[in-house]
Amino acid sequence: MLGDGQVSAGVTSDAAAGGEATGETPMTPPFSVLMAVYAGDERDYLRRAVLSNTLEQTCVPTQLVIVRDGPVPASIQAFLDGLDAWLGEAFAQAGRHDSLPEVTVLELACNSGLAHALNQGLRRCRYDLVARADSDDISLPARFSTIIPLLDGPHGESHRAPQHDSRGEREHVGHYDIVGSATREFSGDERHPGQVRMLPAGGRELLDFARVQSPLHHPSVVFRRSAVQRVGGYPEHSGRFEDYLLWERLILAGARLHNVAEPLVLYRVDAGAYQRRGGWAMFRDELALQRRFRADGFTSAAQFVRNVAIRALYRLMPTGLRKLGYRALIAIRNAGRKLGDVRGSGRCKAQRDRGSGRSNERSSGSNDGCNDGLSNRRNGRRNDRGSSSNSGYGNSARSISKHSISEMNEPKNRSAR
């Protein structure tokens, strides 16, 4: 077992699997996946999350970084101790051993909050492109092959032609600093997905939206580590919403944000999710968040008053009414925004900095289901450490008024775990 701050490094592959190349299929750069686990996680969910973000991806990451945030149950510790061998065997059985990512496990002695864990993990990420993943969610096979090309390019620049999303809108390859996607919730069986949660794609609409609600689904994002580190990383000791505060920092610094319309992540929810989204404690954290936004000049005085009023109504209403209101308003907001069809057979070629070759292999993993975020599920479940935050492809989605209370900037976070 490793001590605090020690790192275990696994096998490093020469190249990542990426499906069969066709024509001028562009190379994808090396990238890291960053996860954090803590005492409240479940081993089977963690195992599923690891597979979905590695073996089952059509573009396999170059490095998997897992931060153990304080002591964990023996079953999770045993999984982490044997992760190198277990993942290597899984790749070998799938005939994809050459695509095996490097595994880095960082063990922190104390549980100090998700923001701290992620900041420590970022220091162990070897590549500028970093994909976030939560320890109980599921990434669909095309997640990285869809998102990585939108960030690929030095300092956000690319000479490739713009791609088009499912609505025919231009997505500028290599143009963005952070890219997320729609998510779809599920409870229990991932083969029976639930409601989709979408966000504006980008531009002025997304920036306006960010003044009311979180503009990105945290477990869906891939970002430039350099951009995040330039603004000081994840804000620590700042309440439940470290991801939303990071988005604010990035926006104020001029970072370029984008959301893909397709749901590329399945978001796990449980029976107590809506109850944890309410109450005076949540409202106090929301109030502190809005005060921070106002002090930073991120929102105007009028926006501050509006946001506080909306959040007071939402957080303090009865749980049953909150659930009905959330689902109804999400459906209304999604009503005009068409969802794209995400195929699990996305293609790519991956190029490694540290390897001598490239390999093109079709992913053997498949994943049925998508997930939307009741982003505050982990806010409640992981509130013991400080301060917090397969196929079902839905049909439609478009933003209604940004005054809607449908998604009370519920970043999925564990900063108070």
CSV table of C-alpha atoms in Angstrom, one decimal:
chain,number,residue,atom,x,y,z
A,1,MET,CA,0.0,0.0,0.0
A,2,LEU,CA,1.3,3.4,-0.9
A,3,GLY,CA,1.9,6.2,1.6
A,4,ASP,CA,0.5,9.7,1.3
A,5,GLY,CA,1.6,11.3,-1.9
A,6,GLN,CA,3.2,8.2,-3.3
A,7,VAL,CA,2.5,7.2,-6.9
A,8,SER,CA,2.2,3.8,-8.5
A,9,ALA,CA,3.0,3.8,-12.2
A,10,GLY,CA,1.6,1.0,-14.4
A,11,VAL,CA,2.4,-0.2,-17.9
A,12,THR,CA,2.9,2.5,-20.5
A,13,SER,CA,1.6,1.7,-23.9
A,14,ASP,CA,3.2,2.7,-27.2
A,15,ALA,CA,-0.1,3.7,-28.8
A,16,ALA,CA,-3.7,3.8,-28.0
A,17,ALA,CA,-6.4,1.9,-29.8
A,18,GLY,CA,-8.6,4.1,-31.9
A,19,GLY,CA,-10.8,2.1,-34.2
A,20,GLU,CA,-9.9,1.7,-37.9
A,21,ALA,CA,-8.6,4.7,-39.7
A,22,THR,CA,-10.3,5.8,-42.8
A,23,GLY,CA,-9.1,8.3,-45.3
A,24,GLU,CA,-7.8,11.4,-43.6
A,25,THR,CA,-8.7,10.5,-40.1
A,26,PRO,CA,-6.7,12.9,-37.9
A,27,MET,CA,-4.4,11.8,-35.2
A,28,THR,CA,-5.5,12.4,-31.7
A,29,PRO,CA,-3.0,13.7,-29.1
A,30,PRO,CA,-2.1,11.8,-25.9
A,31,PHE,CA,-4.4,12.7,-22.9
A,32,SER,CA,-5.0,11.8,-19.3
A,33,VAL,CA,-8.2,10.8,-17.5
A,34,LEU,CA,-8.5,12.1,-14.0
A,35,MET,CA,-10.7,10.4,-11.3
A,36,ALA,CA,-10.9,10.7,-7.5
A,37,VAL,CA,-12.3,8.0,-5.1
A,38,TYR,CA,-13.1,8.3,-1.4
A,39,ALA,CA,-14.6,6.3,1.4
A,40,GLY,CA,-18.2,6.7,0.2
A,41,ASP,CA,-17.6,5.1,-3.2
A,42,GLU,CA,-18.5,1.6,-4.2
A,43,ARG,CA,-16.0,-0.8,-5.8
A,44,ASP,CA,-18.3,-2.1,-8.5
A,45,TYR,CA,-19.2,1.4,-9.6
A,46,LEU,CA,-15.5,2.3,-9.7
A,47,ARG,CA,-14.6,-0.7,-11.7
A,48,ARG,CA,-17.4,0.0,-14.2
A,49,ALA,CA,-16.2,3.6,-14.5
A,50,VAL,CA,-12.6,2.6,-15.1
A,51,LEU,CA,-13.6,0.2,-17.9
A,52,SER,CA,-15.9,2.7,-19.6
A,53,ASN,CA,-13.2,5.3,-19.6
A,54,THR,CA,-10.4,3.0,-20.9
A,55,LEU,CA,-11.0,-0.3,-22.6
A,56,GLU,CA,-14.5,0.6,-23.9
A,57,GLN,CA,-13.4,3.9,-25.5
A,58,THR,CA,-12.7,4.0,-29.2
A,59,CYS,CA,-9.9,6.5,-28.4
A,60,VAL,CA,-8.1,5.1,-25.3
A,61,PRO,CA,-6.4,7.6,-23.0
A,62,THR,CA,-2.7,7.6,-22.6
A,63,GLN,CA,-2.8,7.8,-18.8
A,64,LEU,CA,-5.3,7.0,-16.1
A,65,VAL,CA,-4.8,9.0,-12.9
A,66,ILE,CA,-6.8,8.0,-9.8
A,67,VAL,CA,-6.5,10.0,-6.6
A,68,ARG,CA,-7.5,8.1,-3.4
A,69,ASP,CA,-8.9,10.9,-1.3
A,70,GLY,CA,-8.2,9.6,2.2
A,71,PRO,CA,-8.7,6.1,3.6
A,72,VAL,CA,-11.2,3.9,1.7
A,73,PRO,CA,-12.9,0.5,2.4
A,74,ALA,CA,-10.7,-2.6,2.0
A,75,SER,CA,-12.5,-3.6,-1.2
A,76,ILE,CA,-11.6,-0.3,-2.9
A,77,GLN,CA,-8.1,-0.4,-1.6
A,78,ALA,CA,-7.6,-3.9,-2.9
A,79,PHE,CA,-8.9,-2.8,-6.3
A,80,LEU,CA,-6.5,0.1,-6.5
A,81,ASP,CA,-3.6,-2.1,-5.4
A,82,GLY,CA,-4.3,-4.6,-8.2
A,83,LEU,CA,-5.4,-2.1,-10.8
A,84,ASP,CA,-2.3,-2.4,-13.0
A,85,ALA,CA,-2.6,-6.2,-13.3
A,86,TRP,CA,-6.4,-6.2,-13.6
A,87,LEU,CA,-6.5,-3.6,-16.3
A,88,GLY,CA,-3.6,-5.2,-18.2
A,89,GLU,CA,-5.5,-8.5,-18.2
A,90,ALA,CA,-8.6,-6.9,-19.4
A,91,PHE,CA,-6.8,-5.3,-22.3
A,92,ALA,CA,-5.0,-8.5,-23.1
A,93,GLN,CA,-8.2,-10.5,-23.2
A,94,ALA,CA,-9.6,-8.0,-25.6
A,95,GLY,CA,-6.5,-8.2,-27.9
A,96,ARG,CA,-5.7,-4.6,-27.1
A,97,HIS,CA,-2.6,-4.8,-24.9
A,98,ASP,CA,-0.7,-2.3,-27.1
A,99,SER,CA,-3.3,0.3,-26.1
A,100,LEU,CA,-3.0,-0.2,-22.3
A,101,PRO,CA,-2.8,3.2,-20.6
A,102,GLU,CA,-0.3,4.1,-18.0
A,103,VAL,CA,-1.9,3.9,-14.6
A,104,THR,CA,-1.0,6.4,-11.8
A,105,VAL,CA,-2.6,6.0,-8.4
A,106,LEU,CA,-2.0,8.8,-5.9
A,107,GLU,CA,-2.9,8.0,-2.3
A,108,LEU,CA,-3.7,11.0,0.0
A,109,ALA,CA,-3.6,10.2,3.8
A,110,CYS,CA,-6.5,12.5,4.6
A,111,ASN,CA,-9.8,13.3,3.0
A,112,SER,CA,-9.5,17.0,2.2
A,113,GLY,CA,-12.2,17.6,-0.4
A,114,LEU,CA,-12.7,17.0,-4.1
A,115,ALA,CA,-11.0,20.3,-5.2
A,116,HIS,CA,-7.8,19.4,-3.3
A,117,ALA,CA,-7.8,15.9,-4.6
A,118,LEU,CA,-8.3,17.0,-8.2
A,119,ASN,CA,-5.6,19.7,-7.9
A,120,GLN,CA,-3.2,17.0,-6.6
A,121,GLY,CA,-4.2,14.7,-9.4
A,122,LEU,CA,-3.6,17.4,-12.1
A,123,ARG,CA,0.0,17.6,-11.0
A,124,ARG,CA,0.4,13.9,-11.8
A,125,CYS,CA,-1.3,14.2,-15.2
A,126,ARG,CA,1.5,14.0,-17.9
A,127,TYR,CA,-0.5,15.6,-20.7
A,128,ASP,CA,-2.1,19.0,-21.3
A,129,LEU,CA,-5.4,17.5,-22.3
A,130,VAL,CA,-7.2,16.1,-19.2
A,131,ALA,CA,-10.6,14.3,-19.2
A,132,ARG,CA,-12.5,14.3,-15.9
A,133,ALA,CA,-14.5,11.2,-14.9
A,134,ASP,CA,-16.4,10.4,-11.8
A,135,SER,CA,-16.0,7.1,-10.0
A,136,ASP,CA,-19.6,6.0,-10.4
A,137,ASP,CA,-20.6,7.3,-13.8
A,138,ILE,CA,-20.2,5.6,-17.2
A,139,SER,CA,-18.6,7.2,-20.3
A,140,LEU,CA,-20.0,6.1,-23.7
A,141,PRO,CA,-17.5,4.6,-26.2
A,142,ALA,CA,-17.4,7.7,-28.4
A,143,ARG,CA,-16.9,10.2,-25.7
A,144,PHE,CA,-13.2,10.9,-26.2
A,145,SER,CA,-13.2,10.4,-30.0
A,146,THR,CA,-15.9,13.1,-30.1
A,147,ILE,CA,-14.5,15.6,-27.7
A,148,ILE,CA,-10.7,15.4,-28.0
A,149,PRO,CA,-10.6,16.7,-31.6
A,150,LEU,CA,-12.4,19.9,-30.5
A,151,LEU,CA,-9.4,20.7,-28.2
A,152,ASP,CA,-6.6,19.2,-30.3
A,153,GLY,CA,-4.1,21.9,-31.4
A,154,PRO,CA,-1.4,24.0,-29.7
A,155,HIS,CA,-3.0,26.8,-27.6
A,156,GLY,CA,-6.4,26.0,-29.0
A,157,GLU,CA,-5.4,26.5,-32.6
A,158,SER,CA,-6.0,24.0,-35.4
A,159,HIS,CA,-5.7,24.0,-39.2
A,160,ARG,CA,-8.3,21.4,-39.7
A,161,ALA,CA,-11.6,22.2,-41.2
A,162,PRO,CA,-14.5,22.7,-38.7
A,163,GLN,CA,-16.6,19.7,-37.9
A,164,HIS,CA,-20.4,19.8,-37.7
A,165,ASP,CA,-22.5,18.6,-34.7
A,166,SER,CA,-25.8,16.7,-34.9
A,167,ARG,CA,-27.7,19.9,-35.7
A,168,GLY,CA,-25.5,20.8,-38.6
A,169,GLU,CA,-23.8,23.6,-36.6
A,170,ARG,CA,-20.0,24.2,-36.9
A,171,GLU,CA,-17.8,22.8,-34.1
A,172,HIS,CA,-14.4,24.4,-34.5
A,173,VAL,CA,-11.8,21.7,-34.2
A,174,GLY,CA,-9.0,22.5,-31.9
A,175,HIS,CA,-10.6,25.8,-31.0
A,176,TYR,CA,-11.7,25.3,-27.4
A,177,ASP,CA,-10.1,25.2,-23.9
A,178,ILE,CA,-12.8,23.1,-22.3
A,179,VAL,CA,-15.5,21.0,-23.8
A,180,GLY,CA,-18.3,19.1,-22.2
A,181,SER,CA,-21.4,17.2,-23.4
A,182,ALA,CA,-25.0,16.5,-22.6
A,183,THR,CA,-25.5,13.8,-20.0
A,184,ARG,CA,-28.2,11.3,-19.3
A,185,GLU,CA,-29.2,10.0,-15.9
A,186,PHE,CA,-29.8,6.4,-14.9
A,187,SER,CA,-30.6,4.6,-11.7
A,188,GLY,CA,-29.5,1.0,-11.2
A,189,ASP,CA,-29.5,-0.6,-14.7
A,190,GLU,CA,-27.5,1.4,-17.2
A,191,ARG,CA,-29.5,-0.2,-20.0
A,192,HIS,CA,-32.6,1.8,-18.9
A,193,PRO,CA,-31.5,5.4,-19.1
A,194,GLY,CA,-33.6,8.3,-18.0
A,195,GLN,CA,-33.8,12.0,-18.7
A,196,VAL,CA,-31.3,13.9,-20.8
A,197,ARG,CA,-29.8,17.1,-19.6
A,198,MET,CA,-28.5,19.5,-22.2
A,199,LEU,CA,-26.7,22.8,-22.2
A,200,PRO,CA,-26.2,25.6,-24.7
A,201,ALA,CA,-23.5,24.8,-27.2
A,202,GLY,CA,-21.4,27.9,-26.8
A,203,GLY,CA,-21.0,31.5,-27.7
A,204,ARG,CA,-23.1,34.3,-26.1
A,205,GLU,CA,-25.9,31.9,-25.2
A,206,LEU,CA,-23.6,29.8,-23.1
A,207,LEU,CA,-22.0,32.8,-21.4
A,208,ASP,CA,-25.4,34.2,-20.5
A,209,PHE,CA,-26.5,30.8,-19.3
A,210,ALA,CA,-23.4,30.7,-17.0
A,211,ARG,CA,-24.6,33.7,-15.1
A,212,VAL,CA,-27.6,31.7,-14.0
A,213,GLN,CA,-26.6,28.0,-14.0
A,214,SER,CA,-23.5,25.9,-14.3
A,215,PRO,CA,-22.5,26.0,-18.0
A,216,LEU,CA,-20.8,22.6,-18.1
A,217,HIS,CA,-21.5,19.1,-16.7
A,218,HIS,CA,-18.4,18.4,-14.6
A,219,PRO,CA,-18.1,14.6,-15.2
A,220,SER,CA,-18.3,15.2,-19.0
A,221,VAL,CA,-15.6,17.7,-19.5
A,222,VAL,CA,-12.2,17.5,-21.2
A,223,PHE,CA,-10.0,20.6,-20.7
A,224,ARG,CA,-6.5,22.0,-21.2
A,225,ARG,CA,-4.6,21.5,-17.9
A,226,SER,CA,-2.6,24.7,-18.8
A,227,ALA,CA,-5.8,26.8,-18.9
A,228,VAL,CA,-7.0,25.4,-15.6
A,229,GLN,CA,-3.7,25.9,-13.9
A,230,ARG,CA,-3.4,29.5,-15.2
A,231,VAL,CA,-6.5,30.4,-13.2
A,232,GLY,CA,-5.2,28.7,-10.0
A,233,GLY,CA,-6.8,25.3,-10.5
A,234,TYR,CA,-10.0,24.1,-8.6
A,235,PRO,CA,-10.9,26.6,-5.8
A,236,GLU,CA,-10.3,24.8,-2.5
A,237,HIS,CA,-12.2,25.5,0.7
A,238,SER,CA,-15.0,27.2,-1.2
A,239,GLY,CA,-18.1,25.2,-0.6
A,240,ARG,CA,-20.0,22.7,-2.7
A,241,PHE,CA,-19.5,24.3,-6.1
A,242,GLU,CA,-15.8,24.1,-6.9
A,243,ASP,CA,-16.5,23.2,-10.5
A,244,TYR,CA,-18.9,26.1,-11.1
A,245,LEU,CA,-16.3,28.4,-9.5
A,246,LEU,CA,-13.7,27.0,-11.8
A,247,TRP,CA,-15.9,27.7,-14.8
A,248,GLU,CA,-16.3,31.3,-13.6
A,249,ARG,CA,-12.6,31.7,-13.3
A,250,LEU,CA,-12.0,30.3,-16.8
A,251,ILE,CA,-14.7,32.5,-18.3
A,252,LEU,CA,-13.4,35.7,-16.7
A,253,ALA,CA,-9.9,34.7,-18.0
A,254,GLY,CA,-11.3,34.5,-21.5
A,255,ALA,CA,-11.3,30.7,-21.9
A,256,ARG,CA,-13.3,29.2,-24.7
A,257,LEU,CA,-16.1,26.8,-23.6
A,258,HIS,CA,-18.2,24.4,-25.7
A,259,ASN,CA,-20.8,21.7,-25.2
A,260,VAL,CA,-21.5,18.8,-27.5
A,261,ALA,CA,-25.2,18.1,-28.0
A,262,GLU,CA,-24.9,14.3,-27.7
A,263,PRO,CA,-25.2,12.7,-24.3
A,264,LEU,CA,-21.7,11.1,-23.9
A,265,VAL,CA,-21.9,10.3,-20.1
A,266,LEU,CA,-24.3,8.3,-18.1
A,267,TYR,CA,-24.9,9.9,-14.7
A,268,ARG,CA,-25.9,7.7,-11.9
A,269,VAL,CA,-28.6,8.9,-9.5
A,270,ASP,CA,-30.2,7.4,-6.4
A,271,ALA,CA,-33.4,7.7,-4.5
A,272,GLY,CA,-32.2,10.5,-2.2
A,273,ALA,CA,-31.0,12.8,-4.9
A,274,TYR,CA,-33.8,15.3,-4.8
A,275,GLN,CA,-34.0,15.4,-1.1
A,276,ARG,CA,-30.3,16.3,-0.9
A,277,ARG,CA,-30.8,19.1,-3.4
A,278,GLY,CA,-32.9,21.0,-0.9
A,279,GLY,CA,-32.8,22.5,2.6
A,280,TRP,CA,-31.3,25.5,4.4
A,281,ALA,CA,-27.7,24.2,4.2
A,282,MET,CA,-27.9,24.0,0.4
A,283,PHE,CA,-29.4,27.4,0.2
A,284,ARG,CA,-26.7,28.9,2.4
A,285,ASP,CA,-24.1,27.4,0.1
A,286,GLU,CA,-25.9,28.8,-2.9
A,287,LEU,CA,-26.0,32.2,-1.3
A,288,ALA,CA,-22.3,32.2,-0.6
A,289,LEU,CA,-21.7,31.2,-4.3
A,290,GLN,CA,-23.8,34.1,-5.6
A,291,ARG,CA,-22.0,36.5,-3.3
A,292,ARG,CA,-18.7,35.3,-4.7
A,293,PHE,CA,-20.0,35.8,-8.2
A,294,ARG,CA,-21.2,39.3,-7.4
A,295,ALA,CA,-17.9,40.2,-5.7
A,296,ASP,CA,-15.9,39.0,-8.7
A,297,GLY,CA,-18.1,41.0,-11.1
A,298,PHE,CA,-19.3,37.8,-12.8
A,299,THR,CA,-22.9,38.8,-12.2
A,300,SER,CA,-24.7,42.2,-11.9
A,301,ALA,CA,-26.7,43.4,-8.9
A,302,ALA,CA,-29.9,42.5,-10.7
A,303,GLN,CA,-28.7,39.1,-11.6
A,304,PHE,CA,-27.6,38.5,-8.0
A,305,VAL,CA,-31.1,39.3,-6.7
A,306,ARG,CA,-32.8,37.2,-9.4
A,307,ASN,CA,-30.5,34.2,-8.8
A,308,VAL,CA,-30.9,34.3,-5.0
A,309,ALA,CA,-34.7,34.5,-5.3
A,310,ILE,CA,-34.9,31.6,-7.7
A,311,ARG,CA,-32.6,29.4,-5.5
A,312,ALA,CA,-34.5,30.2,-2.3
A,313,LEU,CA,-37.7,29.0,-4.0
A,314,TYR,CA,-36.1,25.9,-5.4
A,315,ARG,CA,-34.1,24.8,-2.4
A,316,LEU,CA,-36.8,25.4,0.2
A,317,MET,CA,-39.8,23.8,-1.6
A,318,PRO,CA,-41.0,20.3,-0.6
A,319,THR,CA,-38.9,17.4,-2.1
A,320,GLY,CA,-41.8,16.0,-4.1
A,321,LEU,CA,-42.5,19.4,-5.7
A,322,ARG,CA,-38.8,19.9,-6.4
A,323,LYS,CA,-38.6,16.6,-8.2
A,324,LEU,CA,-41.7,17.3,-10.3
A,325,GLY,CA,-40.5,20.8,-11.1
A,326,TYR,CA,-37.0,19.7,-12.0
A,327,ARG,CA,-38.2,17.0,-14.4
A,328,ALA,CA,-40.8,19.2,-16.0
A,329,LEU,CA,-38.6,22.2,-16.6
A,330,ILE,CA,-35.7,20.0,-17.9
A,331,ALA,CA,-38.1,18.5,-20.4
A,332,ILE,CA,-39.4,22.0,-21.5
A,333,ARG,CA,-35.9,23.4,-21.8
A,334,ASN,CA,-34.8,20.4,-23.9
A,335,ALA,CA,-37.9,20.5,-26.1
A,336,GLY,CA,-36.3,22.4,-29.0
A,337,ARG,CA,-32.8,21.2,-28.9
A,338,LYS,CA,-32.3,18.1,-31.0
A,339,LEU,CA,-30.1,15.4,-29.7
A,340,GLY,CA,-27.6,13.8,-31.9
A,341,ASP,CA,-27.3,10.0,-32.3
A,342,VAL,CA,-24.1,8.9,-30.6
A,343,ARG,CA,-22.6,5.8,-32.1
A,344,GLY,CA,-20.3,3.7,-30.0
A,345,SER,CA,-18.2,2.9,-33.0
A,346,GLY,CA,-16.4,6.3,-33.4
A,347,ARG,CA,-13.1,6.1,-35.2
A,348,CYS,CA,-9.8,7.6,-34.5
A,349,LYS,CA,-6.0,7.1,-34.6
A,350,ALA,CA,-4.1,8.0,-31.5
A,351,GLN,CA,-0.6,9.2,-31.4
A,352,ARG,CA,1.6,8.8,-28.3
A,353,ASP,CA,4.4,11.1,-27.3
A,354,ARG,CA,6.2,8.4,-25.5
A,355,GLY,CA,5.6,5.4,-27.8
A,356,SER,CA,7.3,4.3,-31.0
A,357,GLY,CA,4.3,3.2,-32.9
A,358,ARG,CA,0.6,3.6,-33.5
A,359,SER,CA,-2.1,1.0,-33.4
A,360,ASN,CA,-5.5,0.9,-35.0
A,361,GLU,CA,-7.9,-1.4,-33.3
A,362,ARG,CA,-11.7,-1.6,-33.1
A,363,SER,CA,-12.9,-1.2,-29.5
A,364,SER,CA,-14.2,-4.4,-28.1
A,365,GLY,CA,-16.2,-2.7,-25.5
A,366,SER,CA,-19.7,-1.4,-26.0
A,367,ASN,CA,-21.9,0.6,-23.7
A,368,ASP,CA,-25.7,0.9,-23.8
A,369,GLY,CA,-27.1,3.9,-22.0
A,370,CYS,CA,-26.6,7.6,-21.4
A,371,ASN,CA,-26.9,9.8,-18.3
A,372,ASP,CA,-28.1,13.2,-17.3
A,373,GLY,CA,-27.0,14.8,-14.1
A,374,LEU,CA,-28.9,15.3,-11.0
A,375,SER,CA,-25.7,16.9,-10.3
A,376,ASN,CA,-26.1,17.2,-6.6
A,377,ARG,CA,-26.3,13.5,-5.8
A,378,ARG,CA,-22.7,13.4,-4.7
A,379,ASN,CA,-23.0,16.7,-3.0
A,380,GLY,CA,-25.1,15.0,-0.3
A,381,ARG,CA,-23.5,11.6,-0.3
A,382,ARG,CA,-20.0,13.0,-0.1
A,383,ASN,CA,-20.5,15.7,2.4
A,384,ASP,CA,-18.2,14.2,5.0
A,385,ARG,CA,-15.0,16.0,4.1
A,386,GLY,CA,-15.3,19.6,4.0
A,387,SER,CA,-17.4,21.6,1.6
A,388,SER,CA,-18.9,20.2,-1.7
A,389,SER,CA,-20.5,20.3,-5.3
A,390,ASN,CA,-26.5,2.0,-22.9
A,391,SER,CA,-28.0,3.3,-25.2
A,392,GLY,CA,-30.7,5.7,-24.9
A,393,TYR,CA,-30.3,8.7,-26.9
A,394,GLY,CA,-33.1,11.1,-26.3
A,395,ASN,CA,-34.8,13.0,-28.9
A,396,SER,CA,-35.0,16.7,-28.5
A,397,ALA,CA,-33.6,19.8,-26.6
A,398,ARG,CA,-33.5,23.8,-26.7
A,399,SER,CA,-33.0,26.4,-24.1
A,400,ILE,CA,-36.0,28.2,-22.6
A,401,SER,CA,-35.7,31.2,-20.3
A,402,LYS,CA,-32.4,31.4,-18.4
A,403,HIS,CA,-34.6,32.3,-15.4
A,404,SER,CA,-35.7,28.7,-15.2
A,405,ILE,CA,-35.1,26.8,-12.0
A,406,SER,CA,-34.7,23.5,-13.8
A,407,GLU,CA,-31.0,23.1,-13.1
A,408,MET,CA,-29.9,25.0,-10.0
A,409,ASN,CA,-26.2,25.0,-11.0
A,410,GLU,CA,-25.9,21.5,-9.5
A,411,PRO,CA,-22.4,20.7,-10.4
A,412,LYS,CA,-21.7,17.0,-9.7
A,413,ASN,CA,-19.2,17.4,-7.0
A,414,ARG,CA,-17.9,15.8,-3.8
A,415,SER,CA,-16.0,18.7,-2.2
A,416,ALA,CA,-17.9,18.2,1.0
A,417,ARG,CA,-17.6,14.5,1.0
